[in-house]
Amino acid sequence: MTMSSPKHFSARSIFNITASVGGLALFLIVASLVLVPSLLGSPFHDYLLGVDRYRVPDSVSLVNNQTGVLLLPPNHAQDGHSDTVTREPSPDPDVPSSLADATKGVTDGTLVTKSVSTSEAPNPTKVIQFGELPSPAIFNGSGKSDLGNSDDDLVSSNDISAVVLPSSQPADSRLVDSRSCDLYSGKWIYDPAGPLYTNNTCPMITQMQNCQGNGRPDKDYENWRWKPEHCNLPRFDASKFLELMRGKTLAFVGDSVARNQMESMLCILWQVEAPKNRGNRRMQRWYFRSTSTTIIRIWSSWLVHKTSEPFQSVPDSVVKIHLDLPDEDFMEYLPKFDVVVLSSGHWFAKQSAYILNGTLVGGQLWWPKKAGKMQINNIEAFGISVESCLTAIASHPNFTGLAIVRSYSPDHYEGGAWNTGGSCTGKVRPVSTVVRNGFTDVMHEKQVSGFKRAVKRARAGSKLRLMDITEPFGYRPDGHPGPYRSPDPKKITKRGPNGEPPPQDCLHWCMPGPIDTWNEILLEVIRREFEDKL
């Protein structure tokens, strides 16, 4: 047998070794492509395969007390694709959880439309951000509608798909400083979490505002929440409120709408503690023992001095309103209040005579012809009364608390006044466009003007605030009792054969209902004032 030369043997050996190493390397590469992704997860797998797409997250985190909505058209699922995503609340109410890879690089207003077929995942999803809600979706509190040109300008809860975060960005980059955020420019959004209480969990509801107890058949009006444009309005935290108001007194002063708000506050707080009734004939007074917090209501229909005593030619049956004198019924208790919320305006539509600096200057539904032209009508009188009341509060030497003017509460008597065929019957959701009410608009304007004049005149250190709810709540005709004012099973709730509306209340607010948002705003105003001083 012929032996190979050493030189030939060496070349073949090197070739065999090289081939073996190459084969082993190829095997390792193939194995890594198969085994490593299963160990490290799909993001690494996507990276290795060069996949360039948005991944659908397993869940979406929602910050506590932060509500957003997805309102999708009824036919939003097509071709076997589903398109909603939800997450559980984050345990930290101050730090939003990210939307993971689903919103990486996505800014506010971005719609992530990548869908996954039902064969790829059990819950295929699509993420929608706040700024890109499909219409009809949201109801705007800035005087304009965000809805499309749909014949149906109302949104049903059946259109609700999920609740998501506005953005994956950190809270401080997405929202302005909550202390400077405008609470009154925003949108109404649907919150499937429901109301803060029910008519069965609060014994404080006046029967005329107990809409569910009076047989109102719909409930969606209880579930809409107000979302300011640049910050979040947290869901009311009763325990936090009581702690902020530890040892303090909150007083609601004004008309029946003030009572409406006070009862809403008590119903919310009642869910964590039943207060003690320590009231009398002059005031309602409720005491929360855990924090020594007191809630008070004092009736004051005009917030300024009224009398039935004779004055010149004014008939005894006409109430005399002294526009330049504050109502002593609450002023004598003012030094005991830490926060006072003022409500007025609607009584200026009632018959009355106006007196300013001891002179008869005008009236409402009364004025003698021989007296000549009135100097002041009821609208001007309202503005003057606001200035007079606030000026007296700000100048009181023993009052160091916070005075809040809750702006004119809009009524929704469409097509007439309360006694001339006006109606809110059939309103079951927020509207897309406010039906302008000239009286409401001008009353609000005069109230704000009176507030601003009082601020200019106030002494240094005075704390006067305007809680400007008028425009946002113009979108909520659904929030009134309407014809559901009593539990009477024989009450009329439908229009008559000639279209005449049934007797109804389109001024006060159902409980629970939109009025609960007033107290969420109130809590935020109080928080801004007191939280740093605890």
Short mmCIF file of C-alpha atoms in Angstrom, two decimals:
data_model
loop_
_atom_site.label_atom_id
_atom_site.label_comp_id
_atom_site.label_asym_id
_atom_site.label_seq_id
_atom_site.Cartn_x
_atom_site.Cartn_y
_atom_site.Cartn_z
CA MET A 1 0.00 0.00 0.00
CA THR A 2 1.24 3.36 -0.94
CA MET A 3 1.64 5.79 1.91
CA SER A 4 0.63 9.48 1.48
CA SER A 5 3.21 12.06 1.90
CA PRO A 6 3.28 14.05 5.16
CA LYS A 7 2.50 17.21 3.23
CA HIS A 8 -0.68 15.71 1.69
CA PHE A 9 -1.84 14.32 5.06
CA SER A 10 -1.50 17.70 6.73
CA ALA A 11 -3.68 19.47 4.13
CA ARG A 12 -6.50 16.94 4.39
CA SER A 13 -6.48 17.09 8.21
CA ILE A 14 -6.77 20.86 8.23
CA PHE A 15 -9.68 20.67 5.78
CA ASN A 16 -11.57 18.13 7.90
CA ILE A 17 -11.09 20.09 11.09
CA THR A 18 -12.28 23.29 9.43
CA ALA A 19 -15.40 21.57 8.08
CA SER A 20 -16.24 20.14 11.51
CA VAL A 21 -15.85 23.50 13.24
CA GLY A 22 -17.97 25.19 10.57
CA GLY A 23 -20.70 22.60 10.93
CA LEU A 24 -20.70 22.99 14.71
CA ALA A 25 -20.89 26.77 14.40
CA LEU A 26 -23.82 26.50 11.99
CA PHE A 27 -25.58 24.14 14.40
CA LEU A 28 -25.09 26.57 17.30
CA ILE A 29 -26.44 29.51 15.29
CA VAL A 30 -29.57 27.60 14.26
CA ALA A 31 -30.10 26.38 17.82
CA SER A 32 -29.78 29.90 19.21
CA LEU A 33 -32.46 31.16 16.84
CA VAL A 34 -34.80 28.48 18.12
CA LEU A 35 -33.94 28.27 21.82
CA VAL A 36 -32.85 31.77 22.92
CA PRO A 37 -36.11 33.61 22.07
CA SER A 38 -38.10 31.10 24.08
CA LEU A 39 -35.82 31.80 27.04
CA LEU A 40 -35.52 35.57 26.73
CA GLY A 41 -38.97 36.41 25.40
CA SER A 42 -40.52 37.76 22.24
CA PRO A 43 -38.86 41.23 22.33
CA PHE A 44 -35.45 39.56 21.82
CA HIS A 45 -37.00 37.31 19.18
CA ASP A 46 -38.32 40.36 17.33
CA TYR A 47 -34.90 41.95 17.53
CA LEU A 48 -33.16 38.87 16.07
CA LEU A 49 -35.67 38.56 13.26
CA GLY A 50 -35.66 42.27 12.51
CA VAL A 51 -39.39 42.64 13.24
CA ASP A 52 -40.45 46.29 13.06
CA ARG A 53 -43.93 46.54 14.56
CA TYR A 54 -45.83 47.60 17.66
CA ARG A 55 -46.40 44.74 20.02
CA VAL A 56 -49.77 44.34 21.62
CA PRO A 57 -49.33 44.41 25.41
CA ASP A 58 -50.79 41.79 27.66
CA SER A 59 -52.43 44.53 29.72
CA VAL A 60 -52.70 48.30 30.08
CA SER A 61 -52.15 49.99 33.41
CA LEU A 62 -54.54 52.67 34.64
CA VAL A 63 -53.54 55.05 37.39
CA ASN A 64 -55.89 55.12 40.34
CA ASN A 65 -58.37 57.99 40.07
CA GLN A 66 -57.42 58.57 36.45
CA THR A 67 -60.16 57.82 33.98
CA GLY A 68 -60.05 57.73 30.23
CA VAL A 69 -62.45 56.12 27.81
CA LEU A 70 -62.53 54.42 24.49
CA LEU A 71 -65.78 55.09 22.71
CA LEU A 72 -65.81 53.08 19.53
CA PRO A 73 -68.46 52.84 16.81
CA PRO A 74 -70.74 49.81 17.24
CA ASN A 75 -69.10 47.99 14.29
CA HIS A 76 -65.53 48.36 15.50
CA ALA A 77 -64.65 44.65 15.13
CA GLN A 78 -64.00 43.50 11.59
CA ASP A 79 -62.37 40.56 9.84
CA GLY A 80 -61.96 38.61 13.05
CA HIS A 81 -59.98 41.44 14.67
CA SER A 82 -60.80 42.88 18.03
CA ASP A 83 -59.48 46.27 19.07
CA THR A 84 -59.67 47.11 22.75
CA VAL A 85 -57.17 46.85 25.56
CA THR A 86 -57.50 47.22 29.31
CA ARG A 87 -55.24 47.09 32.34
CA GLU A 88 -55.68 46.89 36.02
CA PRO A 89 -55.16 50.00 38.19
CA SER A 90 -51.63 50.79 39.25
CA PRO A 91 -50.94 50.40 42.96
CA ASP A 92 -49.28 53.84 42.99
CA PRO A 93 -51.85 56.60 42.36
CA ASP A 94 -49.18 59.17 41.59
CA VAL A 95 -47.07 57.33 39.03
CA PRO A 96 -48.74 55.98 35.88
CA SER A 97 -47.55 52.63 34.61
CA SER A 98 -46.20 52.65 31.08
CA LEU A 99 -47.99 51.15 28.13
CA ALA A 100 -44.90 49.02 27.49
CA ASP A 101 -44.04 48.36 23.87
CA ALA A 102 -47.52 49.22 22.65
CA THR A 103 -46.84 52.93 23.07
CA LYS A 104 -43.05 53.09 22.85
CA GLY A 105 -42.28 56.28 21.00
CA VAL A 106 -45.98 57.18 20.94
CA THR A 107 -47.02 60.66 22.04
CA ASP A 108 -50.40 62.01 23.12
CA GLY A 109 -52.98 61.80 20.40
CA THR A 110 -51.52 58.74 18.68
CA LEU A 111 -53.68 55.87 17.56
CA VAL A 112 -51.97 52.48 17.49
CA THR A 113 -53.97 50.53 14.97
CA LYS A 114 -51.97 47.32 14.68
CA SER A 115 -54.42 44.53 15.38
CA VAL A 116 -53.80 40.87 16.06
CA SER A 117 -56.11 38.25 14.68
CA THR A 118 -58.05 36.05 17.03
CA SER A 119 -55.81 33.15 16.08
CA GLU A 120 -52.75 34.98 17.42
CA ALA A 121 -54.02 35.93 20.86
CA PRO A 122 -57.07 35.25 23.03
CA ASN A 123 -57.68 39.00 23.51
CA PRO A 124 -56.38 40.82 20.42
CA THR A 125 -56.13 44.51 21.07
CA LYS A 126 -55.71 48.03 19.80
CA VAL A 127 -54.58 50.99 21.94
CA ILE A 128 -56.27 54.36 21.58
CA GLN A 129 -55.00 57.50 23.28
CA PHE A 130 -57.14 60.30 24.71
CA GLY A 131 -56.52 62.78 21.93
CA GLU A 132 -57.74 60.44 19.21
CA LEU A 133 -61.12 59.20 20.41
CA PRO A 134 -63.40 58.20 17.55
CA SER A 135 -66.57 60.24 17.29
CA PRO A 136 -69.04 60.28 18.77
CA ALA A 137 -66.89 60.06 21.86
CA ILE A 138 -66.58 62.99 24.20
CA PHE A 139 -68.48 66.08 25.23
CA ASN A 140 -66.54 69.29 25.30
CA GLY A 141 -66.70 71.89 28.06
CA SER A 142 -64.96 74.64 26.09
CA GLY A 143 -68.02 75.75 24.17
CA LYS A 144 -67.37 73.46 21.21
CA SER A 145 -68.31 69.89 20.41
CA ASP A 146 -65.78 67.19 19.73
CA LEU A 147 -68.36 65.04 18.02
CA GLY A 148 -68.61 64.30 14.37
CA ASN A 149 -71.56 65.26 12.20
CA SER A 150 -73.70 62.40 13.33
CA ASP A 151 -77.47 62.42 13.42
CA ASP A 152 -77.20 60.86 16.84
CA ASP A 153 -75.26 63.33 18.95
CA LEU A 154 -75.45 61.21 22.05
CA VAL A 155 -73.27 58.31 23.14
CA SER A 156 -74.57 55.16 24.75
CA SER A 157 -72.68 53.16 27.32
CA ASN A 158 -72.95 50.29 24.84
CA ASP A 159 -70.27 52.07 22.82
CA ILE A 160 -67.78 51.85 25.67
CA SER A 161 -64.91 49.49 24.97
CA ALA A 162 -62.27 50.07 27.62
CA VAL A 163 -60.49 52.46 29.92
CA VAL A 164 -56.89 53.42 29.17
CA LEU A 165 -54.18 55.83 30.17
CA PRO A 166 -53.88 59.09 28.21
CA SER A 167 -50.22 58.36 27.52
CA SER A 168 -47.21 56.30 28.47
CA GLN A 169 -45.22 59.45 29.18
CA PRO A 170 -44.38 60.35 32.78
CA ALA A 171 -47.10 62.34 34.52
CA ASP A 172 -44.94 65.45 34.78
CA SER A 173 -44.41 65.57 31.00
CA ARG A 174 -48.00 64.83 30.09
CA LEU A 175 -49.87 67.06 32.53
CA VAL A 176 -49.39 70.60 33.67
CA ASP A 177 -48.91 71.39 37.34
CA SER A 178 -52.17 70.37 38.97
CA ARG A 179 -52.13 73.55 41.02
CA SER A 180 -52.26 75.72 37.91
CA CYS A 181 -54.42 73.47 35.74
CA ASP A 182 -57.72 74.91 34.51
CA LEU A 183 -60.31 72.57 36.02
CA TYR A 184 -63.16 73.96 33.94
CA SER A 185 -61.97 73.34 30.39
CA GLY A 186 -62.28 69.72 29.44
CA LYS A 187 -64.56 66.92 28.37
CA TRP A 188 -67.20 64.56 29.71
CA ILE A 189 -66.05 60.96 29.54
CA TYR A 190 -67.88 57.77 30.36
CA ASP A 191 -66.75 55.97 33.50
CA PRO A 192 -68.08 52.41 33.83
CA ALA A 193 -66.94 52.42 37.47
CA GLY A 194 -70.24 54.09 38.26
CA PRO A 195 -71.21 56.65 40.92
CA LEU A 196 -69.63 57.27 44.30
CA TYR A 197 -72.79 56.10 46.09
CA THR A 198 -76.31 54.98 45.24
CA ASN A 199 -79.72 56.10 46.34
CA ASN A 200 -79.77 53.01 48.56
CA THR A 201 -76.50 53.78 50.37
CA CYS A 202 -77.27 57.37 51.39
CA PRO A 203 -80.13 58.44 53.66
CA MET A 204 -79.59 62.15 52.95
CA ILE A 205 -81.13 62.44 49.47
CA THR A 206 -84.09 64.79 49.20
CA GLN A 207 -86.91 62.81 47.63
CA MET A 208 -87.24 65.16 44.65
CA GLN A 209 -83.60 64.47 43.71
CA ASN A 210 -83.85 60.70 44.29
CA CYS A 211 -84.27 60.00 40.59
CA GLN A 212 -83.77 56.23 40.76
CA GLY A 213 -86.05 55.98 43.77
CA ASN A 214 -88.65 57.97 41.85
CA GLY A 215 -88.63 55.50 38.98
CA ARG A 216 -86.28 57.01 36.43
CA PRO A 217 -85.60 54.08 34.07
CA ASP A 218 -82.12 55.03 32.76
CA LYS A 219 -78.85 55.14 34.72
CA ASP A 220 -76.12 56.19 32.28
CA TYR A 221 -76.34 59.80 33.51
CA GLU A 222 -74.68 58.59 36.74
CA ASN A 223 -71.55 57.37 34.94
CA TRP A 224 -70.14 60.40 33.12
CA ARG A 225 -67.06 62.03 34.63
CA TRP A 226 -65.43 65.38 33.99
CA LYS A 227 -61.89 65.26 32.58
CA PRO A 228 -59.98 68.59 32.58
CA GLU A 229 -57.96 69.12 29.44
CA HIS A 230 -54.49 69.31 30.99
CA CYS A 231 -54.74 67.43 34.26
CA ASN A 232 -56.71 64.75 36.04
CA LEU A 233 -59.64 65.33 38.36
CA PRO A 234 -59.37 62.43 40.82
CA ARG A 235 -62.37 60.43 41.86
CA PHE A 236 -63.52 61.78 45.22
CA ASP A 237 -61.56 60.28 48.10
CA ALA A 238 -63.75 60.68 51.18
CA SER A 239 -61.01 59.74 53.62
CA LYS A 240 -58.62 62.24 52.06
CA PHE A 241 -61.24 64.97 52.25
CA LEU A 242 -61.89 64.34 55.93
CA GLU A 243 -58.16 64.41 56.62
CA LEU A 244 -57.73 67.69 54.72
CA MET A 245 -60.62 69.12 56.72
CA ARG A 246 -59.49 67.72 60.07
CA GLY A 247 -60.75 70.03 62.80
CA LYS A 248 -62.29 72.34 60.19
CA THR A 249 -65.76 73.46 59.14
CA LEU A 250 -67.15 73.58 55.61
CA ALA A 251 -70.28 75.65 55.12
CA PHE A 252 -72.64 75.65 52.14
CA VAL A 253 -74.49 78.94 52.09
CA GLY A 254 -77.22 79.84 49.63
CA ASP A 255 -80.34 78.55 47.92
CA SER A 256 -81.77 75.09 47.27
CA VAL A 257 -78.95 74.30 44.84
CA ALA A 258 -76.54 74.82 47.75
CA ARG A 259 -78.58 72.26 49.67
CA ASN A 260 -78.35 69.94 46.65
CA GLN A 261 -74.53 70.17 46.71
CA MET A 262 -74.33 69.80 50.47
CA GLU A 263 -76.42 66.63 50.37
CA SER A 264 -74.18 65.27 47.61
CA MET A 265 -71.16 65.90 49.83
CA LEU A 266 -72.79 64.16 52.79
CA CYS A 267 -73.73 61.17 50.64
CA ILE A 268 -70.14 60.78 49.46
CA LEU A 269 -68.71 61.08 52.97
CA TRP A 270 -71.39 58.77 54.37
CA GLN A 271 -69.74 55.90 52.52
CA VAL A 272 -66.81 56.01 54.99
CA GLU A 273 -68.44 57.43 58.12
CA ALA A 274 -71.95 58.21 59.30
CA PRO A 275 -71.95 61.73 60.79
CA LYS A 276 -73.78 63.00 63.85
CA ASN A 277 -76.64 65.42 63.31
CA ARG A 278 -76.05 68.48 65.47
CA GLY A 279 -78.20 70.94 63.58
CA ASN A 280 -80.98 73.26 64.65
CA ARG A 281 -83.67 75.37 63.01
CA ARG A 282 -81.17 77.99 61.86
CA MET A 283 -78.67 75.64 60.24
CA GLN A 284 -78.05 72.06 59.29
CA ARG A 285 -74.93 70.79 60.98
CA TRP A 286 -73.25 67.39 60.58
CA TYR A 287 -70.24 66.29 62.60
CA PHE A 288 -67.70 63.62 61.59
CA ARG A 289 -66.16 62.37 64.80
CA SER A 290 -63.08 60.67 63.29
CA THR A 291 -61.56 63.98 62.17
CA SER A 292 -63.73 66.54 64.00
CA THR A 293 -64.93 67.80 60.62
CA THR A 294 -68.19 69.73 60.43
CA ILE A 295 -70.43 70.24 57.39
CA ILE A 296 -72.95 73.07 57.65
CA ARG A 297 -75.71 74.45 55.46
CA ILE A 298 -77.33 77.83 55.99
CA TRP A 299 -80.23 79.05 53.90
CA SER A 300 -79.64 82.40 52.17
CA SER A 301 -81.64 82.83 48.99
CA TRP A 302 -79.99 86.08 47.85
CA LEU A 303 -76.78 86.18 49.98
CA VAL A 304 -77.65 89.78 50.81
CA HIS A 305 -80.02 91.29 53.34
CA LYS A 306 -83.72 90.76 52.70
CA THR A 307 -86.66 92.06 54.64
CA SER A 308 -90.45 92.19 54.53
CA GLU A 309 -90.58 95.43 56.51
CA PRO A 310 -92.35 98.36 54.85
CA PHE A 311 -90.26 100.51 52.53
CA GLN A 312 -91.74 103.48 50.72
CA SER A 313 -94.35 102.33 48.19
CA VAL A 314 -93.24 98.73 48.00
CA PRO A 315 -96.17 96.40 48.85
CA ASP A 316 -95.85 94.24 51.93
CA SER A 317 -96.04 91.12 49.77
CA VAL A 318 -92.89 92.08 47.83
CA VAL A 319 -89.56 91.08 49.39
CA LYS A 320 -87.12 93.98 49.77
CA ILE A 321 -83.53 93.17 48.86
CA HIS A 322 -80.76 95.44 50.15
CA LEU A 323 -78.10 94.85 47.52
CA ASP A 324 -75.27 96.51 49.47
CA LEU A 325 -75.72 94.63 52.75
CA PRO A 326 -74.64 90.99 53.27
CA ASP A 327 -77.08 88.50 54.74
CA GLU A 328 -76.61 88.55 58.50
CA ASP A 329 -78.09 85.04 58.73
CA PHE A 330 -74.71 83.60 57.77
CA MET A 331 -72.35 86.51 58.40
CA GLU A 332 -72.65 86.11 62.16
CA TYR A 333 -71.23 82.57 61.86
CA LEU A 334 -68.57 83.42 59.27
CA PRO A 335 -65.56 83.48 61.66
CA LYS A 336 -66.26 79.83 62.52
CA PHE A 337 -65.96 78.67 58.90
CA ASP A 338 -62.73 77.46 57.34
CA VAL A 339 -64.32 77.05 53.93
CA VAL A 340 -67.56 78.61 52.74
CA VAL A 341 -69.19 77.75 49.41
CA LEU A 342 -71.64 80.34 48.13
CA SER A 343 -74.57 79.61 45.83
CA SER A 344 -77.09 82.14 44.51
CA GLY A 345 -78.73 83.59 41.44
CA HIS A 346 -81.96 81.75 40.78
CA TRP A 347 -83.98 83.74 43.30
CA PHE A 348 -83.35 86.88 41.29
CA ALA A 349 -86.02 85.64 38.90
CA LYS A 350 -88.59 85.93 41.72
CA GLN A 351 -90.64 88.96 42.62
CA SER A 352 -88.59 91.43 44.64
CA ALA A 353 -87.68 95.11 45.06
CA TYR A 354 -84.04 96.29 45.02
CA ILE A 355 -82.66 98.83 47.43
CA LEU A 356 -79.15 100.27 47.13
CA ASN A 357 -77.70 102.80 49.59
CA GLY A 358 -81.15 103.34 51.04
CA THR A 359 -82.72 104.12 47.65
CA LEU A 360 -85.27 102.08 45.70
CA VAL A 361 -83.51 101.40 42.41
CA GLY A 362 -85.36 98.54 40.74
CA GLY A 363 -87.37 95.38 41.02
CA GLN A 364 -88.31 92.08 39.48
CA LEU A 365 -91.91 91.32 38.52
CA TRP A 366 -92.82 94.52 40.31
CA TRP A 367 -92.26 98.19 39.54
CA PRO A 368 -94.70 101.12 39.85
CA LYS A 369 -95.25 103.00 36.59
CA LYS A 370 -95.12 106.34 38.37
CA ALA A 371 -91.60 105.55 39.59
CA GLY A 372 -90.20 105.99 36.08
CA LYS A 373 -87.50 103.84 34.53
CA MET A 374 -85.73 101.31 36.76
CA GLN A 375 -82.06 101.97 37.38
CA ILE A 376 -81.23 98.31 38.08
CA ASN A 377 -82.90 95.17 36.78
CA ASN A 378 -82.64 91.71 38.31
CA ILE A 379 -79.55 90.79 36.29
CA GLU A 380 -77.61 93.87 37.36
CA ALA A 381 -78.86 93.33 40.89
CA PHE A 382 -77.35 89.85 40.94
CA GLY A 383 -73.92 91.14 39.98
CA ILE A 384 -74.07 93.82 42.68
CA SER A 385 -75.14 91.30 45.31
CA VAL A 386 -72.17 89.03 44.52
CA GLU A 387 -69.74 91.93 44.89
CA SER A 388 -71.35 93.11 48.12
CA CYS A 389 -71.38 89.66 49.73
CA LEU A 390 -67.78 88.84 48.80
CA THR A 391 -66.49 92.26 49.78
CA ALA A 392 -68.07 91.86 53.21
CA ILE A 393 -66.54 88.39 53.60
CA ALA A 394 -63.06 89.49 52.47
CA SER A 395 -63.09 92.49 54.78
CA HIS A 396 -64.34 90.64 57.85
CA PRO A 397 -61.60 91.05 60.48
CA ASN A 398 -62.20 87.63 62.02
CA PHE A 399 -62.52 85.52 58.88
CA THR A 400 -59.31 83.96 57.63
CA GLY A 401 -60.82 81.07 55.69
CA LEU A 402 -61.43 80.27 52.06
CA ALA A 403 -64.52 81.69 50.31
CA ILE A 404 -65.58 79.90 47.12
CA VAL A 405 -68.23 81.19 44.73
CA ARG A 406 -69.81 78.27 42.91
CA SER A 407 -70.90 79.80 39.63
CA TYR A 408 -74.44 79.93 38.32
CA SER A 409 -75.94 76.47 37.99
CA PRO A 410 -77.44 76.09 34.50
CA ASP A 411 -81.00 74.89 34.17
CA HIS A 412 -82.22 73.09 31.06
CA TYR A 413 -85.80 74.18 30.50
CA GLU A 414 -85.66 73.98 26.73
CA GLY A 415 -88.47 75.53 24.73
CA GLY A 416 -89.67 77.76 27.56
CA ALA A 417 -89.36 78.57 31.25
CA TRP A 418 -90.26 76.22 34.07
CA ASN A 419 -93.85 77.47 33.98
CA THR A 420 -94.20 78.06 30.23
CA GLY A 421 -93.54 74.66 28.71
CA GLY A 422 -89.78 74.38 29.24
CA SER A 423 -88.64 70.77 29.35
CA CYS A 424 -85.70 68.42 29.81
CA THR A 425 -87.81 65.28 29.37
CA GLY A 426 -86.09 62.50 27.49
CA LYS A 427 -82.52 63.70 28.06
CA VAL A 428 -80.50 60.64 29.00
CA ARG A 429 -76.88 61.53 28.06
CA PRO A 430 -74.66 64.59 27.76
CA VAL A 431 -75.34 66.65 24.65
CA SER A 432 -72.75 67.53 22.04
CA THR A 433 -73.67 71.21 21.88
CA VAL A 434 -74.94 73.46 24.65
CA VAL A 435 -78.38 74.87 23.95
CA ARG A 436 -77.58 78.48 24.75
CA ASN A 437 -79.76 80.06 27.38
CA GLY A 438 -79.48 83.83 27.23
CA PHE A 439 -80.50 84.28 30.86
CA THR A 440 -77.96 81.74 32.10
CA ASP A 441 -75.21 83.33 30.02
CA VAL A 442 -75.83 86.87 31.22
CA MET A 443 -76.30 85.80 34.85
CA HIS A 444 -72.98 83.98 34.71
CA GLU A 445 -71.33 87.03 33.17
CA LYS A 446 -72.64 89.34 35.89
CA GLN A 447 -71.63 86.92 38.61
CA VAL A 448 -68.07 86.67 37.31
CA SER A 449 -67.88 90.46 36.96
CA GLY A 450 -69.08 90.91 40.54
CA PHE A 451 -66.51 88.38 41.72
CA LYS A 452 -63.68 90.17 39.93
CA ARG A 453 -64.65 93.54 41.38
CA ALA A 454 -64.68 92.04 44.86
CA VAL A 455 -61.23 90.53 44.33
CA LYS A 456 -59.86 93.93 43.35
CA ARG A 457 -61.28 95.47 46.50
CA ALA A 458 -60.25 92.65 48.84
CA ARG A 459 -57.61 93.18 51.48
CA ALA A 460 -54.25 91.47 51.19
CA GLY A 461 -54.37 87.87 52.28
CA SER A 462 -58.03 87.36 51.44
CA LYS A 463 -58.80 84.03 49.79
CA LEU A 464 -61.60 84.33 47.24
CA ARG A 465 -62.00 81.61 44.62
CA LEU A 466 -64.38 81.09 41.69
CA MET A 467 -65.57 77.54 41.04
CA ASP A 468 -66.73 78.08 37.48
CA ILE A 469 -68.99 75.12 36.68
CA THR A 470 -71.53 76.86 34.44
CA GLU A 471 -70.20 75.99 30.98
CA PRO A 472 -69.19 72.36 31.69
CA PHE A 473 -72.59 71.59 33.17
CA GLY A 474 -74.41 73.19 30.28
CA TYR A 475 -73.74 69.86 28.55
CA ARG A 476 -75.67 67.90 31.19
CA PRO A 477 -79.43 68.27 30.66
CA ASP A 478 -79.56 64.56 31.43
CA GLY A 479 -78.60 65.19 35.05
CA HIS A 480 -81.89 66.74 36.22
CA PRO A 481 -84.84 64.88 37.75
CA GLY A 482 -87.15 66.00 34.94
CA PRO A 483 -90.55 64.43 35.56
CA TYR A 484 -89.15 61.95 38.11
CA ARG A 485 -89.72 64.21 41.09
CA SER A 486 -91.68 61.85 43.31
CA PRO A 487 -92.26 58.12 43.85
CA ASP A 488 -95.94 58.53 42.93
CA PRO A 489 -96.65 55.65 40.53
CA LYS A 490 -99.35 57.73 38.83
CA LYS A 491 -97.07 60.66 37.99
CA ILE A 492 -96.99 61.82 34.39
CA THR A 493 -93.61 61.23 32.74
CA LYS A 494 -94.47 61.56 29.04
CA ARG A 495 -95.58 64.43 26.88
CA GLY A 496 -99.28 64.89 26.36
CA PRO A 497 -101.23 64.34 23.13
CA ASN A 498 -100.47 67.90 22.01
CA GLY A 499 -96.78 67.70 22.92
CA GLU A 500 -97.12 69.47 26.24
CA PRO A 501 -94.40 68.39 28.71
CA PRO A 502 -95.21 66.88 32.10
CA PRO A 503 -94.46 68.80 35.31
CA GLN A 504 -90.71 68.55 35.87
CA ASP A 505 -87.59 69.84 37.57
CA CYS A 506 -84.79 70.85 35.19
CA LEU A 507 -82.92 72.98 37.74
CA HIS A 508 -81.85 70.71 40.58
CA TRP A 509 -79.68 67.64 40.04
CA CYS A 510 -80.25 63.92 40.45
CA MET A 511 -78.37 62.17 43.23
CA PRO A 512 -76.18 60.43 42.42
CA GLY A 513 -75.44 62.39 39.29
CA PRO A 514 -73.44 65.24 37.78
CA ILE A 515 -73.61 67.33 40.95
CA ASP A 516 -71.20 64.90 42.61
CA THR A 517 -68.55 66.27 40.25
CA TRP A 518 -68.98 69.68 41.89
CA ASN A 519 -67.64 68.17 45.08
CA GLU A 520 -64.76 66.48 43.27
CA ILE A 521 -63.82 69.92 41.97
CA LEU A 522 -64.36 71.39 45.43
CA LEU A 523 -62.01 68.81 46.94
CA GLU A 524 -59.35 69.77 44.40
CA VAL A 525 -59.77 73.48 45.22
CA ILE A 526 -59.47 72.74 48.94
CA ARG A 527 -56.48 70.46 48.35
CA ARG A 528 -54.64 73.23 46.52
CA GLU A 529 -55.26 75.51 49.45
CA PHE A 530 -54.66 73.26 52.44
CA GLU A 531 -52.51 70.27 51.49
CA ASP A 532 -49.15 71.99 51.92
CA LYS A 533 -50.26 73.31 55.31
CA LEU A 534 -51.05 69.95 56.88
#
